[in-house]
Short mmCIF file of C-alpha atoms and ligand atoms in Angstrom, two decimals:
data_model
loop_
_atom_site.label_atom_id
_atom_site.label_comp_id
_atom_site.label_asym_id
_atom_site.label_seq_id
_atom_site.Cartn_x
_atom_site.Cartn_y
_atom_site.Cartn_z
CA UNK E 1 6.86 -50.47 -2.03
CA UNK E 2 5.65 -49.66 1.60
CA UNK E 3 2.46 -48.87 1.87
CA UNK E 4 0.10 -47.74 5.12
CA UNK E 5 -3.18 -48.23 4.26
CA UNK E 6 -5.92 -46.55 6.81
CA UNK E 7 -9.78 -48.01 6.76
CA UNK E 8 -12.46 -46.23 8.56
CA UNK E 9 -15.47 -47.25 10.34
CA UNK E 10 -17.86 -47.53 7.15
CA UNK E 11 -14.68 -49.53 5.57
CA UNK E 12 -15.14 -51.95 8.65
CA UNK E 13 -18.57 -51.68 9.88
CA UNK E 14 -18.98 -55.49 9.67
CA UNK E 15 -17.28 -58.92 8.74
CA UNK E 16 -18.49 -58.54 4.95
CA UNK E 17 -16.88 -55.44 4.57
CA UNK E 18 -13.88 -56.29 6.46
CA UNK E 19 -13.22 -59.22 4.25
CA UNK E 20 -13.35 -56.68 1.61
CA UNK E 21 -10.92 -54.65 3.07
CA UNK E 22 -8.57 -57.87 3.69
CA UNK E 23 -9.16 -58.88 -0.63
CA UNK E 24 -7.78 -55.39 -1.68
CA UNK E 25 -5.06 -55.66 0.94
CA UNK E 26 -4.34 -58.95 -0.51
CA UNK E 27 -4.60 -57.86 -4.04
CA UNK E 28 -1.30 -54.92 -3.27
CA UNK E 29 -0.08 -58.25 -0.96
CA UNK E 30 0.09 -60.36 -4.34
CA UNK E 31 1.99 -57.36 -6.31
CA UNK E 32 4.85 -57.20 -3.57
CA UNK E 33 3.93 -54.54 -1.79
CA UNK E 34 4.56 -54.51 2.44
CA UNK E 35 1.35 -53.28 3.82
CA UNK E 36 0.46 -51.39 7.38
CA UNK E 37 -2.88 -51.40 7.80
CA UNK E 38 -4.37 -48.87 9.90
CA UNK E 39 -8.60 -49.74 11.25
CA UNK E 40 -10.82 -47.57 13.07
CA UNK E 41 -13.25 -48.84 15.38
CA UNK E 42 -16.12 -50.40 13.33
CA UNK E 43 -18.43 -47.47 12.68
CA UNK E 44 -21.13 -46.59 15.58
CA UNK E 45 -18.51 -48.33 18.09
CA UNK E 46 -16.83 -45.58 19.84
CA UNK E 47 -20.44 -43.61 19.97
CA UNK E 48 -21.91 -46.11 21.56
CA UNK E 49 -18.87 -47.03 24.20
CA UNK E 50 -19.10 -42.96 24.74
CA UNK E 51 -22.85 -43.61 25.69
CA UNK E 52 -22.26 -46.93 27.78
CA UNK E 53 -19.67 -44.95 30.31
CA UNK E 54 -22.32 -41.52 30.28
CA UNK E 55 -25.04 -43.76 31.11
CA UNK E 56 -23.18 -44.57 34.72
CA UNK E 57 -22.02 -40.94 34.98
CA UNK E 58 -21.82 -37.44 32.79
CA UNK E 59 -18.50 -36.86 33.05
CA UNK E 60 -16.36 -39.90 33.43
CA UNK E 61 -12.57 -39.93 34.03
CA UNK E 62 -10.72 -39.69 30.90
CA UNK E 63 -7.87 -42.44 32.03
CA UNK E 64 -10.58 -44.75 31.92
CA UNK E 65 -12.88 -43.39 28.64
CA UNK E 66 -8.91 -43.76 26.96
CA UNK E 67 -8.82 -47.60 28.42
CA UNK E 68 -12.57 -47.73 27.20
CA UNK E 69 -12.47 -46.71 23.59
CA UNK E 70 -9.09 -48.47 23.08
CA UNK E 71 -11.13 -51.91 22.51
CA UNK E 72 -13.11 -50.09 19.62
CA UNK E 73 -10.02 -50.50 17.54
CA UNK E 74 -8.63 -53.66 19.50
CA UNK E 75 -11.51 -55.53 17.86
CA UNK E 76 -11.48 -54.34 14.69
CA UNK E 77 -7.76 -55.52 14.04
CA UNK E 78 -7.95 -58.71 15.05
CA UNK E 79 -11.12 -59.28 13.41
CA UNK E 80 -9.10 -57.97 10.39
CA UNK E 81 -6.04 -60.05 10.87
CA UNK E 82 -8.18 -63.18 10.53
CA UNK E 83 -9.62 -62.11 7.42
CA UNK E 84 -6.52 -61.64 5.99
CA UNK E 85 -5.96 -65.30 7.16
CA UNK E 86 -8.98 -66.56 5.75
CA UNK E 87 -7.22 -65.43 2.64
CA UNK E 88 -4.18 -67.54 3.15
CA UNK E 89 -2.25 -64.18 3.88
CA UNK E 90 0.40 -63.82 7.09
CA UNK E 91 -1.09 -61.36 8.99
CA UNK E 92 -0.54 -59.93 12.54
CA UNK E 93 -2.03 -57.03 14.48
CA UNK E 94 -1.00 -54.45 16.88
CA UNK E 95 -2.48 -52.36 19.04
CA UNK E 96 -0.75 -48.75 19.28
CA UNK E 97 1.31 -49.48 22.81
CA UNK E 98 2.80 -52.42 20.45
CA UNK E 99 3.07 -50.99 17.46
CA UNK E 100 5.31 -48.19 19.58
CA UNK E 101 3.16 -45.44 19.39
CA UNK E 102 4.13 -43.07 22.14
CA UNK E 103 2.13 -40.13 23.47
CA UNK E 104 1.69 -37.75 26.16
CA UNK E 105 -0.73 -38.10 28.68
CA UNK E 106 -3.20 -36.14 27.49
CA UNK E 107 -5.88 -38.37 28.44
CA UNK E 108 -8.88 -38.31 24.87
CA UNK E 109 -7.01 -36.11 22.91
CA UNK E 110 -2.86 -37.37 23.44
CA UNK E 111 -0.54 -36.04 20.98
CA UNK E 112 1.92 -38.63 19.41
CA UNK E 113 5.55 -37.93 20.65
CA UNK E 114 7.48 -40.49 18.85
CA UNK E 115 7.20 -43.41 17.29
CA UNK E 116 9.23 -46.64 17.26
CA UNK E 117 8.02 -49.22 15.02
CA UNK E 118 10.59 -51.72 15.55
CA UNK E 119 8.07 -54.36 15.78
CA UNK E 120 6.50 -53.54 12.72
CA UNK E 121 9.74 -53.74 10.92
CA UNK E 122 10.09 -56.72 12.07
CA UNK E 123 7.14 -58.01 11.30
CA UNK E 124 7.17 -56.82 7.83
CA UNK E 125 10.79 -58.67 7.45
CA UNK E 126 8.86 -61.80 8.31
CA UNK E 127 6.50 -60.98 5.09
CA UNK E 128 3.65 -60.31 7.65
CA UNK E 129 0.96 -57.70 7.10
CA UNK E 130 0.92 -55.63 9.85
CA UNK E 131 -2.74 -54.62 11.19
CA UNK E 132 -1.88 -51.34 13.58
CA UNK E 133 -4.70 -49.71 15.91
CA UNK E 134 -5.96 -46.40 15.11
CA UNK E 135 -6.81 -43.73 17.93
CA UNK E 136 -4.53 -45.16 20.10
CA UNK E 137 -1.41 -44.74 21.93
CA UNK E 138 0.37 -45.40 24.94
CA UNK E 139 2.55 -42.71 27.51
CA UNK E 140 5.88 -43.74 28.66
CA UNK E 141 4.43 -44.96 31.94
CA UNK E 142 2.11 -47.77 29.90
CA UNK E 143 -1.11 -45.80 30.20
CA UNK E 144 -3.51 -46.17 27.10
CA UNK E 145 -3.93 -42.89 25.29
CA UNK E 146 -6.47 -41.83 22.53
CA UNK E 147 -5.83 -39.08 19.78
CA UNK E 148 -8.89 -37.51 19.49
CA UNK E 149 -12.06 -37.90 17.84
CA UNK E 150 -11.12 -39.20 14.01
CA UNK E 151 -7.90 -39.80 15.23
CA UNK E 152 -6.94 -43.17 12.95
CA UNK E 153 -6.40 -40.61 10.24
CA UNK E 154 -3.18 -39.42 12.88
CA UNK E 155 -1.90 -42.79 13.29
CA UNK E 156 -2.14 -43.25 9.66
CA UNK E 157 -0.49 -40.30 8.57
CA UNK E 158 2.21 -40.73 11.54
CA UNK E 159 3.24 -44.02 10.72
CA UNK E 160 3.78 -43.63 6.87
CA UNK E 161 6.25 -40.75 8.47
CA UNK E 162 8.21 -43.12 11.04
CA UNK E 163 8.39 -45.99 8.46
CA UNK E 164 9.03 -43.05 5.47
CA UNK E 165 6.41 -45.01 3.69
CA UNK E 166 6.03 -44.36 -0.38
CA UNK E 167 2.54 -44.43 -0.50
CA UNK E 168 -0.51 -43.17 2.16
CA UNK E 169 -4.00 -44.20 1.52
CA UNK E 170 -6.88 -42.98 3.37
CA UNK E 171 -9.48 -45.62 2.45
CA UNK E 172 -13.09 -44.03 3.86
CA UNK E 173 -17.08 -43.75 2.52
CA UNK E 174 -16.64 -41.07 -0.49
CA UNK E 175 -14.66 -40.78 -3.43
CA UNK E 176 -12.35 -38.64 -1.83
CA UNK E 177 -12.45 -34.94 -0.61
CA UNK E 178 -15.34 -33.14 -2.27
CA UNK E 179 -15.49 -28.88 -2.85
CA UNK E 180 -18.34 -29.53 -0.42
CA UNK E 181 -19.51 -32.55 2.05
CA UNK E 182 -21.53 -34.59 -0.41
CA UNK E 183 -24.24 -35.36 1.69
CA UNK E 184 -25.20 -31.81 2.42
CA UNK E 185 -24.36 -30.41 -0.99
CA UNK E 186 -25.19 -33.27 -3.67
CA UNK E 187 -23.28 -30.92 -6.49
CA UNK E 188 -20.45 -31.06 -4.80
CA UNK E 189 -17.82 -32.05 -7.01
CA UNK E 190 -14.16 -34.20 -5.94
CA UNK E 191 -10.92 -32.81 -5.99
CA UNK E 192 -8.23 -34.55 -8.06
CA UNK E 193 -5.81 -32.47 -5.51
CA UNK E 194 -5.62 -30.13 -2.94
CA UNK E 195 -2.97 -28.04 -0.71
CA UNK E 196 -2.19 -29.47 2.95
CA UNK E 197 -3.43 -25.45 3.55
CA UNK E 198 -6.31 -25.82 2.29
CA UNK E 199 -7.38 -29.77 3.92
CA UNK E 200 -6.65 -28.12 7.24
CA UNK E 201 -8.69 -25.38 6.83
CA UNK E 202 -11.75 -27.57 5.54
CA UNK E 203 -11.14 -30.17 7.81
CA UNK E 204 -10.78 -27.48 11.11
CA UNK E 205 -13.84 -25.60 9.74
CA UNK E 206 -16.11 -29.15 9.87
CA UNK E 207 -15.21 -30.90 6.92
CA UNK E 208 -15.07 -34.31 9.01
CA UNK E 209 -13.84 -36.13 6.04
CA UNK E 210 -9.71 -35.12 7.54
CA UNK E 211 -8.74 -35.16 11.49
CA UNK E 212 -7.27 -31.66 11.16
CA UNK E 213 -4.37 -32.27 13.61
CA UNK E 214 -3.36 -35.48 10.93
CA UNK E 215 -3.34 -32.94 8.40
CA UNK E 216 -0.91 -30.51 10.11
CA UNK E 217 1.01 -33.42 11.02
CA UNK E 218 1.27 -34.71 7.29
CA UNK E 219 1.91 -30.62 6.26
CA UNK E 220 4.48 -30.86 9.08
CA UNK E 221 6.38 -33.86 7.87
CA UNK E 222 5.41 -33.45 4.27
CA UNK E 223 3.47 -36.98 3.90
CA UNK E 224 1.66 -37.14 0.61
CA UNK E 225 -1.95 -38.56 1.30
CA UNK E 226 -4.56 -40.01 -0.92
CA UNK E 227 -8.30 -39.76 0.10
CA UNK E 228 -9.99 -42.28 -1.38
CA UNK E 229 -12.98 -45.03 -1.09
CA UNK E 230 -12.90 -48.55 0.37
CA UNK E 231 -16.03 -49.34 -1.93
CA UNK E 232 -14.85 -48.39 -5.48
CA UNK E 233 -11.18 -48.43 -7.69
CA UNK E 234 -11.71 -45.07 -8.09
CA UNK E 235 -8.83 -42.53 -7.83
CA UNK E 236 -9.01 -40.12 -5.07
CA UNK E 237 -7.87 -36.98 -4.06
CA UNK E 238 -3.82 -36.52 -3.21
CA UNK E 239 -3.33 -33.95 -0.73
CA UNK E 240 -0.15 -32.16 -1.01
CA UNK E 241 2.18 -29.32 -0.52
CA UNK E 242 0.94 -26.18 -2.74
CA UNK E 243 1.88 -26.07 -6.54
CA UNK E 244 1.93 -23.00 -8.76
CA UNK E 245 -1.20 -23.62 -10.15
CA UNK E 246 -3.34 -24.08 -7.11
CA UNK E 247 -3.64 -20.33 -6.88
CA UNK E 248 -5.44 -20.04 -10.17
CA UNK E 249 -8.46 -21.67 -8.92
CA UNK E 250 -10.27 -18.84 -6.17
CA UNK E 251 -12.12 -21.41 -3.54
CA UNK E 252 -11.43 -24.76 -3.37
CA UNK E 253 -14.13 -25.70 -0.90
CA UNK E 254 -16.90 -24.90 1.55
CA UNK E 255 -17.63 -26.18 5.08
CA UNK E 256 -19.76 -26.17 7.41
CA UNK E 257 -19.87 -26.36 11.66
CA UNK E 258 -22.83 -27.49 12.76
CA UNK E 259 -21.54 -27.55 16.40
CA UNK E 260 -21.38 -23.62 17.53
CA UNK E 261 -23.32 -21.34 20.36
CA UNK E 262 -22.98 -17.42 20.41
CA UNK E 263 -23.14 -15.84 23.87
CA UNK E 264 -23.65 -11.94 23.98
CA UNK E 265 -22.47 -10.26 27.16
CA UNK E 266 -24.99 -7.01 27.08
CA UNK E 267 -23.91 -3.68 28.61
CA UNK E 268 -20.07 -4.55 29.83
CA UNK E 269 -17.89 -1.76 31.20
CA UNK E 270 -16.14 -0.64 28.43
CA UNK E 271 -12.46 -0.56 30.47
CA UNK E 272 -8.90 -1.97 30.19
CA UNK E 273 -9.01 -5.39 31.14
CA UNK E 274 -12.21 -6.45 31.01
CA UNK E 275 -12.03 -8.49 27.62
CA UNK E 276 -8.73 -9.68 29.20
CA UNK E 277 -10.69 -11.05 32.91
CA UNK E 278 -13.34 -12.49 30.91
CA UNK E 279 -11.24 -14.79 28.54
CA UNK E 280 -8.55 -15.79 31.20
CA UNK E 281 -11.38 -17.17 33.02
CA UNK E 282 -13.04 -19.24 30.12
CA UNK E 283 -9.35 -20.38 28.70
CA UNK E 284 -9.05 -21.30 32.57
CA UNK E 285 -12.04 -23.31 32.15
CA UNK E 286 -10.39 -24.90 29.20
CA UNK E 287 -13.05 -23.37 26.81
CA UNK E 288 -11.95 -22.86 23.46
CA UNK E 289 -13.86 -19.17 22.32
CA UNK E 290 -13.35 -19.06 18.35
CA UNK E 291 -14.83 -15.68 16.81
CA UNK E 292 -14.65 -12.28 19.45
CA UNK E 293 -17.06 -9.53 17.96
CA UNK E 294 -17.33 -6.73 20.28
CA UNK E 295 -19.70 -3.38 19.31
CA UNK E 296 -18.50 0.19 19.81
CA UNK E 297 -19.01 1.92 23.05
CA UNK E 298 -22.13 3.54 23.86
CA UNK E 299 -22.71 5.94 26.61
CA UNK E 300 -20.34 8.16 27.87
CA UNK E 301 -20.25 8.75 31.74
CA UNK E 302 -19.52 4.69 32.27
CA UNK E 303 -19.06 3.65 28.72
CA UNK E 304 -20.31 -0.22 27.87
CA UNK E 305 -20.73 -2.23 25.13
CA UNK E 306 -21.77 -5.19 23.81
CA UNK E 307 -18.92 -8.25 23.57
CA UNK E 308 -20.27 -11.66 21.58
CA UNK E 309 -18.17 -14.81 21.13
CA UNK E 310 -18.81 -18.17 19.50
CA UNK E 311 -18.00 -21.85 21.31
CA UNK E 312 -18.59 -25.40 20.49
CA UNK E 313 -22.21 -25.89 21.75
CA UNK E 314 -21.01 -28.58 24.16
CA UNK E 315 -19.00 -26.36 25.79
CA UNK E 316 -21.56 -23.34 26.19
CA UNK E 317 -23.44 -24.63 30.07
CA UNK E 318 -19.81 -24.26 31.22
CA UNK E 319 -19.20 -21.06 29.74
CA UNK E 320 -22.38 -19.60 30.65
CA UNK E 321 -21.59 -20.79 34.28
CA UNK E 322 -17.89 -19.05 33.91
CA UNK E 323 -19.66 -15.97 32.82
CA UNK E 324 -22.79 -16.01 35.49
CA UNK E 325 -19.86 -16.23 38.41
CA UNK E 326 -18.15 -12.89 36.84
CA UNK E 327 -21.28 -11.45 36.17
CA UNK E 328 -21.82 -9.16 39.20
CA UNK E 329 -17.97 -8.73 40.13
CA UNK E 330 -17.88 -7.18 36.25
CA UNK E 331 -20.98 -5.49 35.84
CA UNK E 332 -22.29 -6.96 33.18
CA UNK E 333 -26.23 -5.80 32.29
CA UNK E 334 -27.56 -9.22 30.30
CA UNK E 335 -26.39 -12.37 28.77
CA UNK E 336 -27.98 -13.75 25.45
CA UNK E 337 -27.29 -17.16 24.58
CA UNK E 338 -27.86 -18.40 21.25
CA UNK E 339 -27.38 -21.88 21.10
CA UNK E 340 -27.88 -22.75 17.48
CA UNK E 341 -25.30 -21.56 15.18
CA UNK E 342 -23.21 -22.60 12.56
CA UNK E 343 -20.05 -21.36 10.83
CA UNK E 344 -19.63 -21.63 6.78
CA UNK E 345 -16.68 -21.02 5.31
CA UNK E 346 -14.96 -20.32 2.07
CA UNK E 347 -11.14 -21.98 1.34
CA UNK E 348 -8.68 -21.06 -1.08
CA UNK E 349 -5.48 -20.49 -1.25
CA UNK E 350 -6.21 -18.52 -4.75
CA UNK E 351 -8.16 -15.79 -2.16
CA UNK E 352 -4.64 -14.67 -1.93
CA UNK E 353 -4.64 -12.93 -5.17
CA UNK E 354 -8.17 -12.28 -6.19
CA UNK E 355 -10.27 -9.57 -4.83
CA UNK E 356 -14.12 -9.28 -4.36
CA UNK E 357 -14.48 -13.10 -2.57
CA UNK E 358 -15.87 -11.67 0.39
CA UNK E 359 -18.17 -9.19 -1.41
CA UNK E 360 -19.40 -12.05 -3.87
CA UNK E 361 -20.08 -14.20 -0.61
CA UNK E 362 -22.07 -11.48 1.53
CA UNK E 363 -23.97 -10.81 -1.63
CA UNK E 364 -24.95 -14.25 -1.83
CA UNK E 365 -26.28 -14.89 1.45
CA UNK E 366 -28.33 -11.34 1.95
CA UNK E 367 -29.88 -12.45 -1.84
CA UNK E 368 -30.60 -16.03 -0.31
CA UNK E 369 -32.37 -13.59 2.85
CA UNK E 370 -29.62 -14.83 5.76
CA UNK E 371 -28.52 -12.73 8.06
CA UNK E 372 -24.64 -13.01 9.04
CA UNK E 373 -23.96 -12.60 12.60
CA UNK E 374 -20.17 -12.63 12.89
CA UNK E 375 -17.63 -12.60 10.50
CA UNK E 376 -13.75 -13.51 10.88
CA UNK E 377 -10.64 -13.83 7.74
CA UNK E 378 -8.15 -15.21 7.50
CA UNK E 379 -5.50 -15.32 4.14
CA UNK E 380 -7.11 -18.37 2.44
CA UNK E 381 -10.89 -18.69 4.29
CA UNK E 382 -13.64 -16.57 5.18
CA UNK E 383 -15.81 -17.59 7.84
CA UNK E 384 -19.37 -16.40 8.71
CA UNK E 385 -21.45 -17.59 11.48
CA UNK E 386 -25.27 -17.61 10.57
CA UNK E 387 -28.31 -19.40 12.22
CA UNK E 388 -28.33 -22.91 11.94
CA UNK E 389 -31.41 -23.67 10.75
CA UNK E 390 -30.37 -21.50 7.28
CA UNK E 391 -27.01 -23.13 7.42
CA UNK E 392 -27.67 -25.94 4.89
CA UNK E 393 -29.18 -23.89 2.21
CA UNK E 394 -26.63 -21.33 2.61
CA UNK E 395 -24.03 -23.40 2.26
CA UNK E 396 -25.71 -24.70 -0.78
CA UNK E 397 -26.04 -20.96 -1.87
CA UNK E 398 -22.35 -20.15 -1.38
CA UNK E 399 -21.06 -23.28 -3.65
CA UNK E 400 -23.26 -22.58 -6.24
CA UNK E 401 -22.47 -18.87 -6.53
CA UNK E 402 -18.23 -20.52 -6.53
CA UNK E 403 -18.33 -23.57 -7.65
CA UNK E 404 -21.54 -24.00 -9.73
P1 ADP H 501 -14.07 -42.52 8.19
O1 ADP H 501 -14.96 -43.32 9.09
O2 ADP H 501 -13.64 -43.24 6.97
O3 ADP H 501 -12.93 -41.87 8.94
P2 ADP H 501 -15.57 -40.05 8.27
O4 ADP H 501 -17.02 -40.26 8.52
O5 ADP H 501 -14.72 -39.61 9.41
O6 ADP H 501 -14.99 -41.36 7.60
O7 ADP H 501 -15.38 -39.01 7.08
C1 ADP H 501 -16.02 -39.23 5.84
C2 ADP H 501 -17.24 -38.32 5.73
O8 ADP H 501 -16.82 -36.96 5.70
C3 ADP H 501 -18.00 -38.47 4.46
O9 ADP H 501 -18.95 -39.51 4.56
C4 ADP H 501 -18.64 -37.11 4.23
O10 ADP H 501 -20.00 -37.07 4.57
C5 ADP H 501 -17.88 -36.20 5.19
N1 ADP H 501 -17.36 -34.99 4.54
C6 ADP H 501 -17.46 -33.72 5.05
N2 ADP H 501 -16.91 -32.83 4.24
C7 ADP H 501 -16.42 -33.52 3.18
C8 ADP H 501 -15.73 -33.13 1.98
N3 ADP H 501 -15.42 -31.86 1.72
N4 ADP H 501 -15.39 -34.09 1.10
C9 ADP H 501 -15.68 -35.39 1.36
N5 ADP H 501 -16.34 -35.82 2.46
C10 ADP H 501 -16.71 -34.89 3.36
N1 LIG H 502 -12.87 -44.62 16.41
C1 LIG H 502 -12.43 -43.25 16.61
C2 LIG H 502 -13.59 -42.29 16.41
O1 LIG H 502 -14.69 -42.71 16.15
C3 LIG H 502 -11.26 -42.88 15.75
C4 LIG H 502 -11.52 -42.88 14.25
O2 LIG H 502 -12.53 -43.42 13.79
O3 LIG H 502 -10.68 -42.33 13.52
O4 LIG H 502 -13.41 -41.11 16.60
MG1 MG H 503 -12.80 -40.12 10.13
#
């Protein structure tokens, strides 16, 4: 069997447990089994490379943050290759450029365009276990490229694609993928499966435990995945195309995103084209606005009205600066920021054919005494963005009133 195993960076936070990860490796070496290994940087790494290059300047160029937090996962595969030598075992590592992982040159967040992993083929003819660099890529011109944050899980999930793998393991901290991050909700129990649907919708609404874009890539290619932890033999969770029965249970699980702002624009002319000026100017500003809630018109000679959105809170100084330059050409009377939000949701794919989820959900949070500021849908989730400071014990609220 082929197998691409992918550690993360509790899995290789130091030489103890990377010698761990090389004695399971060797133990699927010993059955017969070729292995890719996929590492991470070794947890706290790429943070603190992110805070070396701010410390010079706030916003440094992204060819050279990409050439930066390359070495994150450069270390951690050689350091793993010589484990795996230490064990007796042939071992060699790549980093992504080698291992012929070609992107575009999106510098911090590239998107894999093809992969050819003649080398590794190679390498695995030679009986070799092949240690591959997560994160990272290279463009057709040789520049280093990164994936995005939590972007091992892509090369990962990519690779077991290009080398039609039979088996994908995502080795990380937890058991596996919970109904609920177990650190914020310690009832939260783990799924023996779950729909690629439903992983991308907990993963895009903060369930960090995923990448979302290596989940729409697996979805995409239809790479079977198992979640699973690097400290235990305990089965995970296999994440997979839907099956009949996933409908029957309502909500799978709840997340949370601890990252959002709300802005307000107060009093804006309620006339064609407003909404349209003020989003083409924050999309120009590459600012990605999530929820739109704007309030019936008021007044009738110039009617206005009141237009909130939501953004990542490290993006709301730039959109407050976007708005404060359209401010006057506009009209607008006020701006509110609020700069402490987060977004629960609800995921299911089973919301398809039950009624009375959203109902059940309100209920629950106005009986817990929090206040629900916006609200958006979608087929299988259901999204509200509250304070932050009640997020935790609302989430805790919600996935006891579904999932006990
Ligand atoms: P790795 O370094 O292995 O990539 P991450 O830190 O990126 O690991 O992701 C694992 C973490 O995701 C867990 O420690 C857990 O706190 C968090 N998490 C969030 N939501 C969930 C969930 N629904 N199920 C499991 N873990 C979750
Ligand atoms: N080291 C990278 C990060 O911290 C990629 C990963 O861990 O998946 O985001
Ligand atoms: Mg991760």
């Amino acid at each position: 069997m082929l197998i691409v195993q992918k550690f993360g960076g509790t899995s290789v936070a130091n030489t103890e447990r990377i010698k761990s990860v090389a004695a399971r490796v060797a133990k699927y070496h010993a059955k017969g089994d070729q292995i890719v290994v996929v590492v991470s940087a070794m947890s706290g790494v790429t943070d603190g490379l992110i805070k070396l290059a701010k410390e010079i300047m706030p916003l440094p160029s992204e060819r050279e943050m990409d050439v930066l937090l390359a070495t994150g996962e450069q270390t951690t595969i050689a350091l793993t290759a010589i484990a795996l030598h230490a064990l007796g075992l042939p071992a060699a590592s790549l980093t992504g450029a080698q291992a012929g992982i070609v992107t575009d040159g999106v510098h911090t967040k590239a998107k894999i365009q093809n992969i050819t992993p003649r080398k590794i083929h190679e390498l695995l003819n030679a009986d070799k276990v092949v240690i591959v660099a997560g994160f990272q890529g290279q463009t057709r011109e040789g520049q280093i490229t990164t994936l995005g944050r939590g972007g091992s899980d892509l090369t990962a999930i990519a690779l077991a694609a290009a080398l039609k793998a039979n088996l994908c393991q995502i080795y990380t901290d937890v058991d596996g993928v919970y109904t609920a991050d177990p650190r914020l909700v310690p009832t939260a129990r783990k799924l023996t499966e779950i729909s690629y649907d439903e992983m991308l919708e907990l993963a895009s609404l903060g369930a960090k435990v995923m990448q979302s874009r290596s989940v729409e890539f697996a979805k995409k290619f239809g790479v079977v995945f198992e979640v699973r932890s690097s400290l235990n033999d305990n089965p995970g969770t296999i994440v997979k195309e839907e099956t009949k029965g996933m409908e029957d249970v309502v909500i799978r699980g709840v997340s949370l995103d601890k990252n959002q702002a709300k802005m307000t624009l107060v009093g804006v002319p309620d006339r064609p084209g407003i909404a349209a000026s003020i989003f083409k100017s924050l999309a120009d500003g590459a600012i990605n606005v999530d929820m739109i809630v704007q309030n019936a018109s008021h007044g009738s000679e110039t009617p206005a009205t009141d237009l909130s959105f939501t953004v990542d809170r490290a993006d709301l100084l730039k959109a407050g600066k976007i708005i404060d330059e359209l401010r006057s050409s506009i009209g607008i009377r006020d701006v509110v920021a609020a700069e402490k939000m987060g977004k629960l949701s609800i995921v299911g794919v089973g919301m398809r054919s039950h009624s009375g989820v959203a109902a059940k959900m309100f209920d629950t949070l106005a009986q817990a005494g929090i206040n629900i500021e916006m609200i958006s849908t979608s087929e299988i989730k259901i999204s509200v963005v509250i304070e932050l400071s009640k997020a935790e014990p609302a989430m805790r609220a919600v996935h006891a009133a579904f999932l006990g």
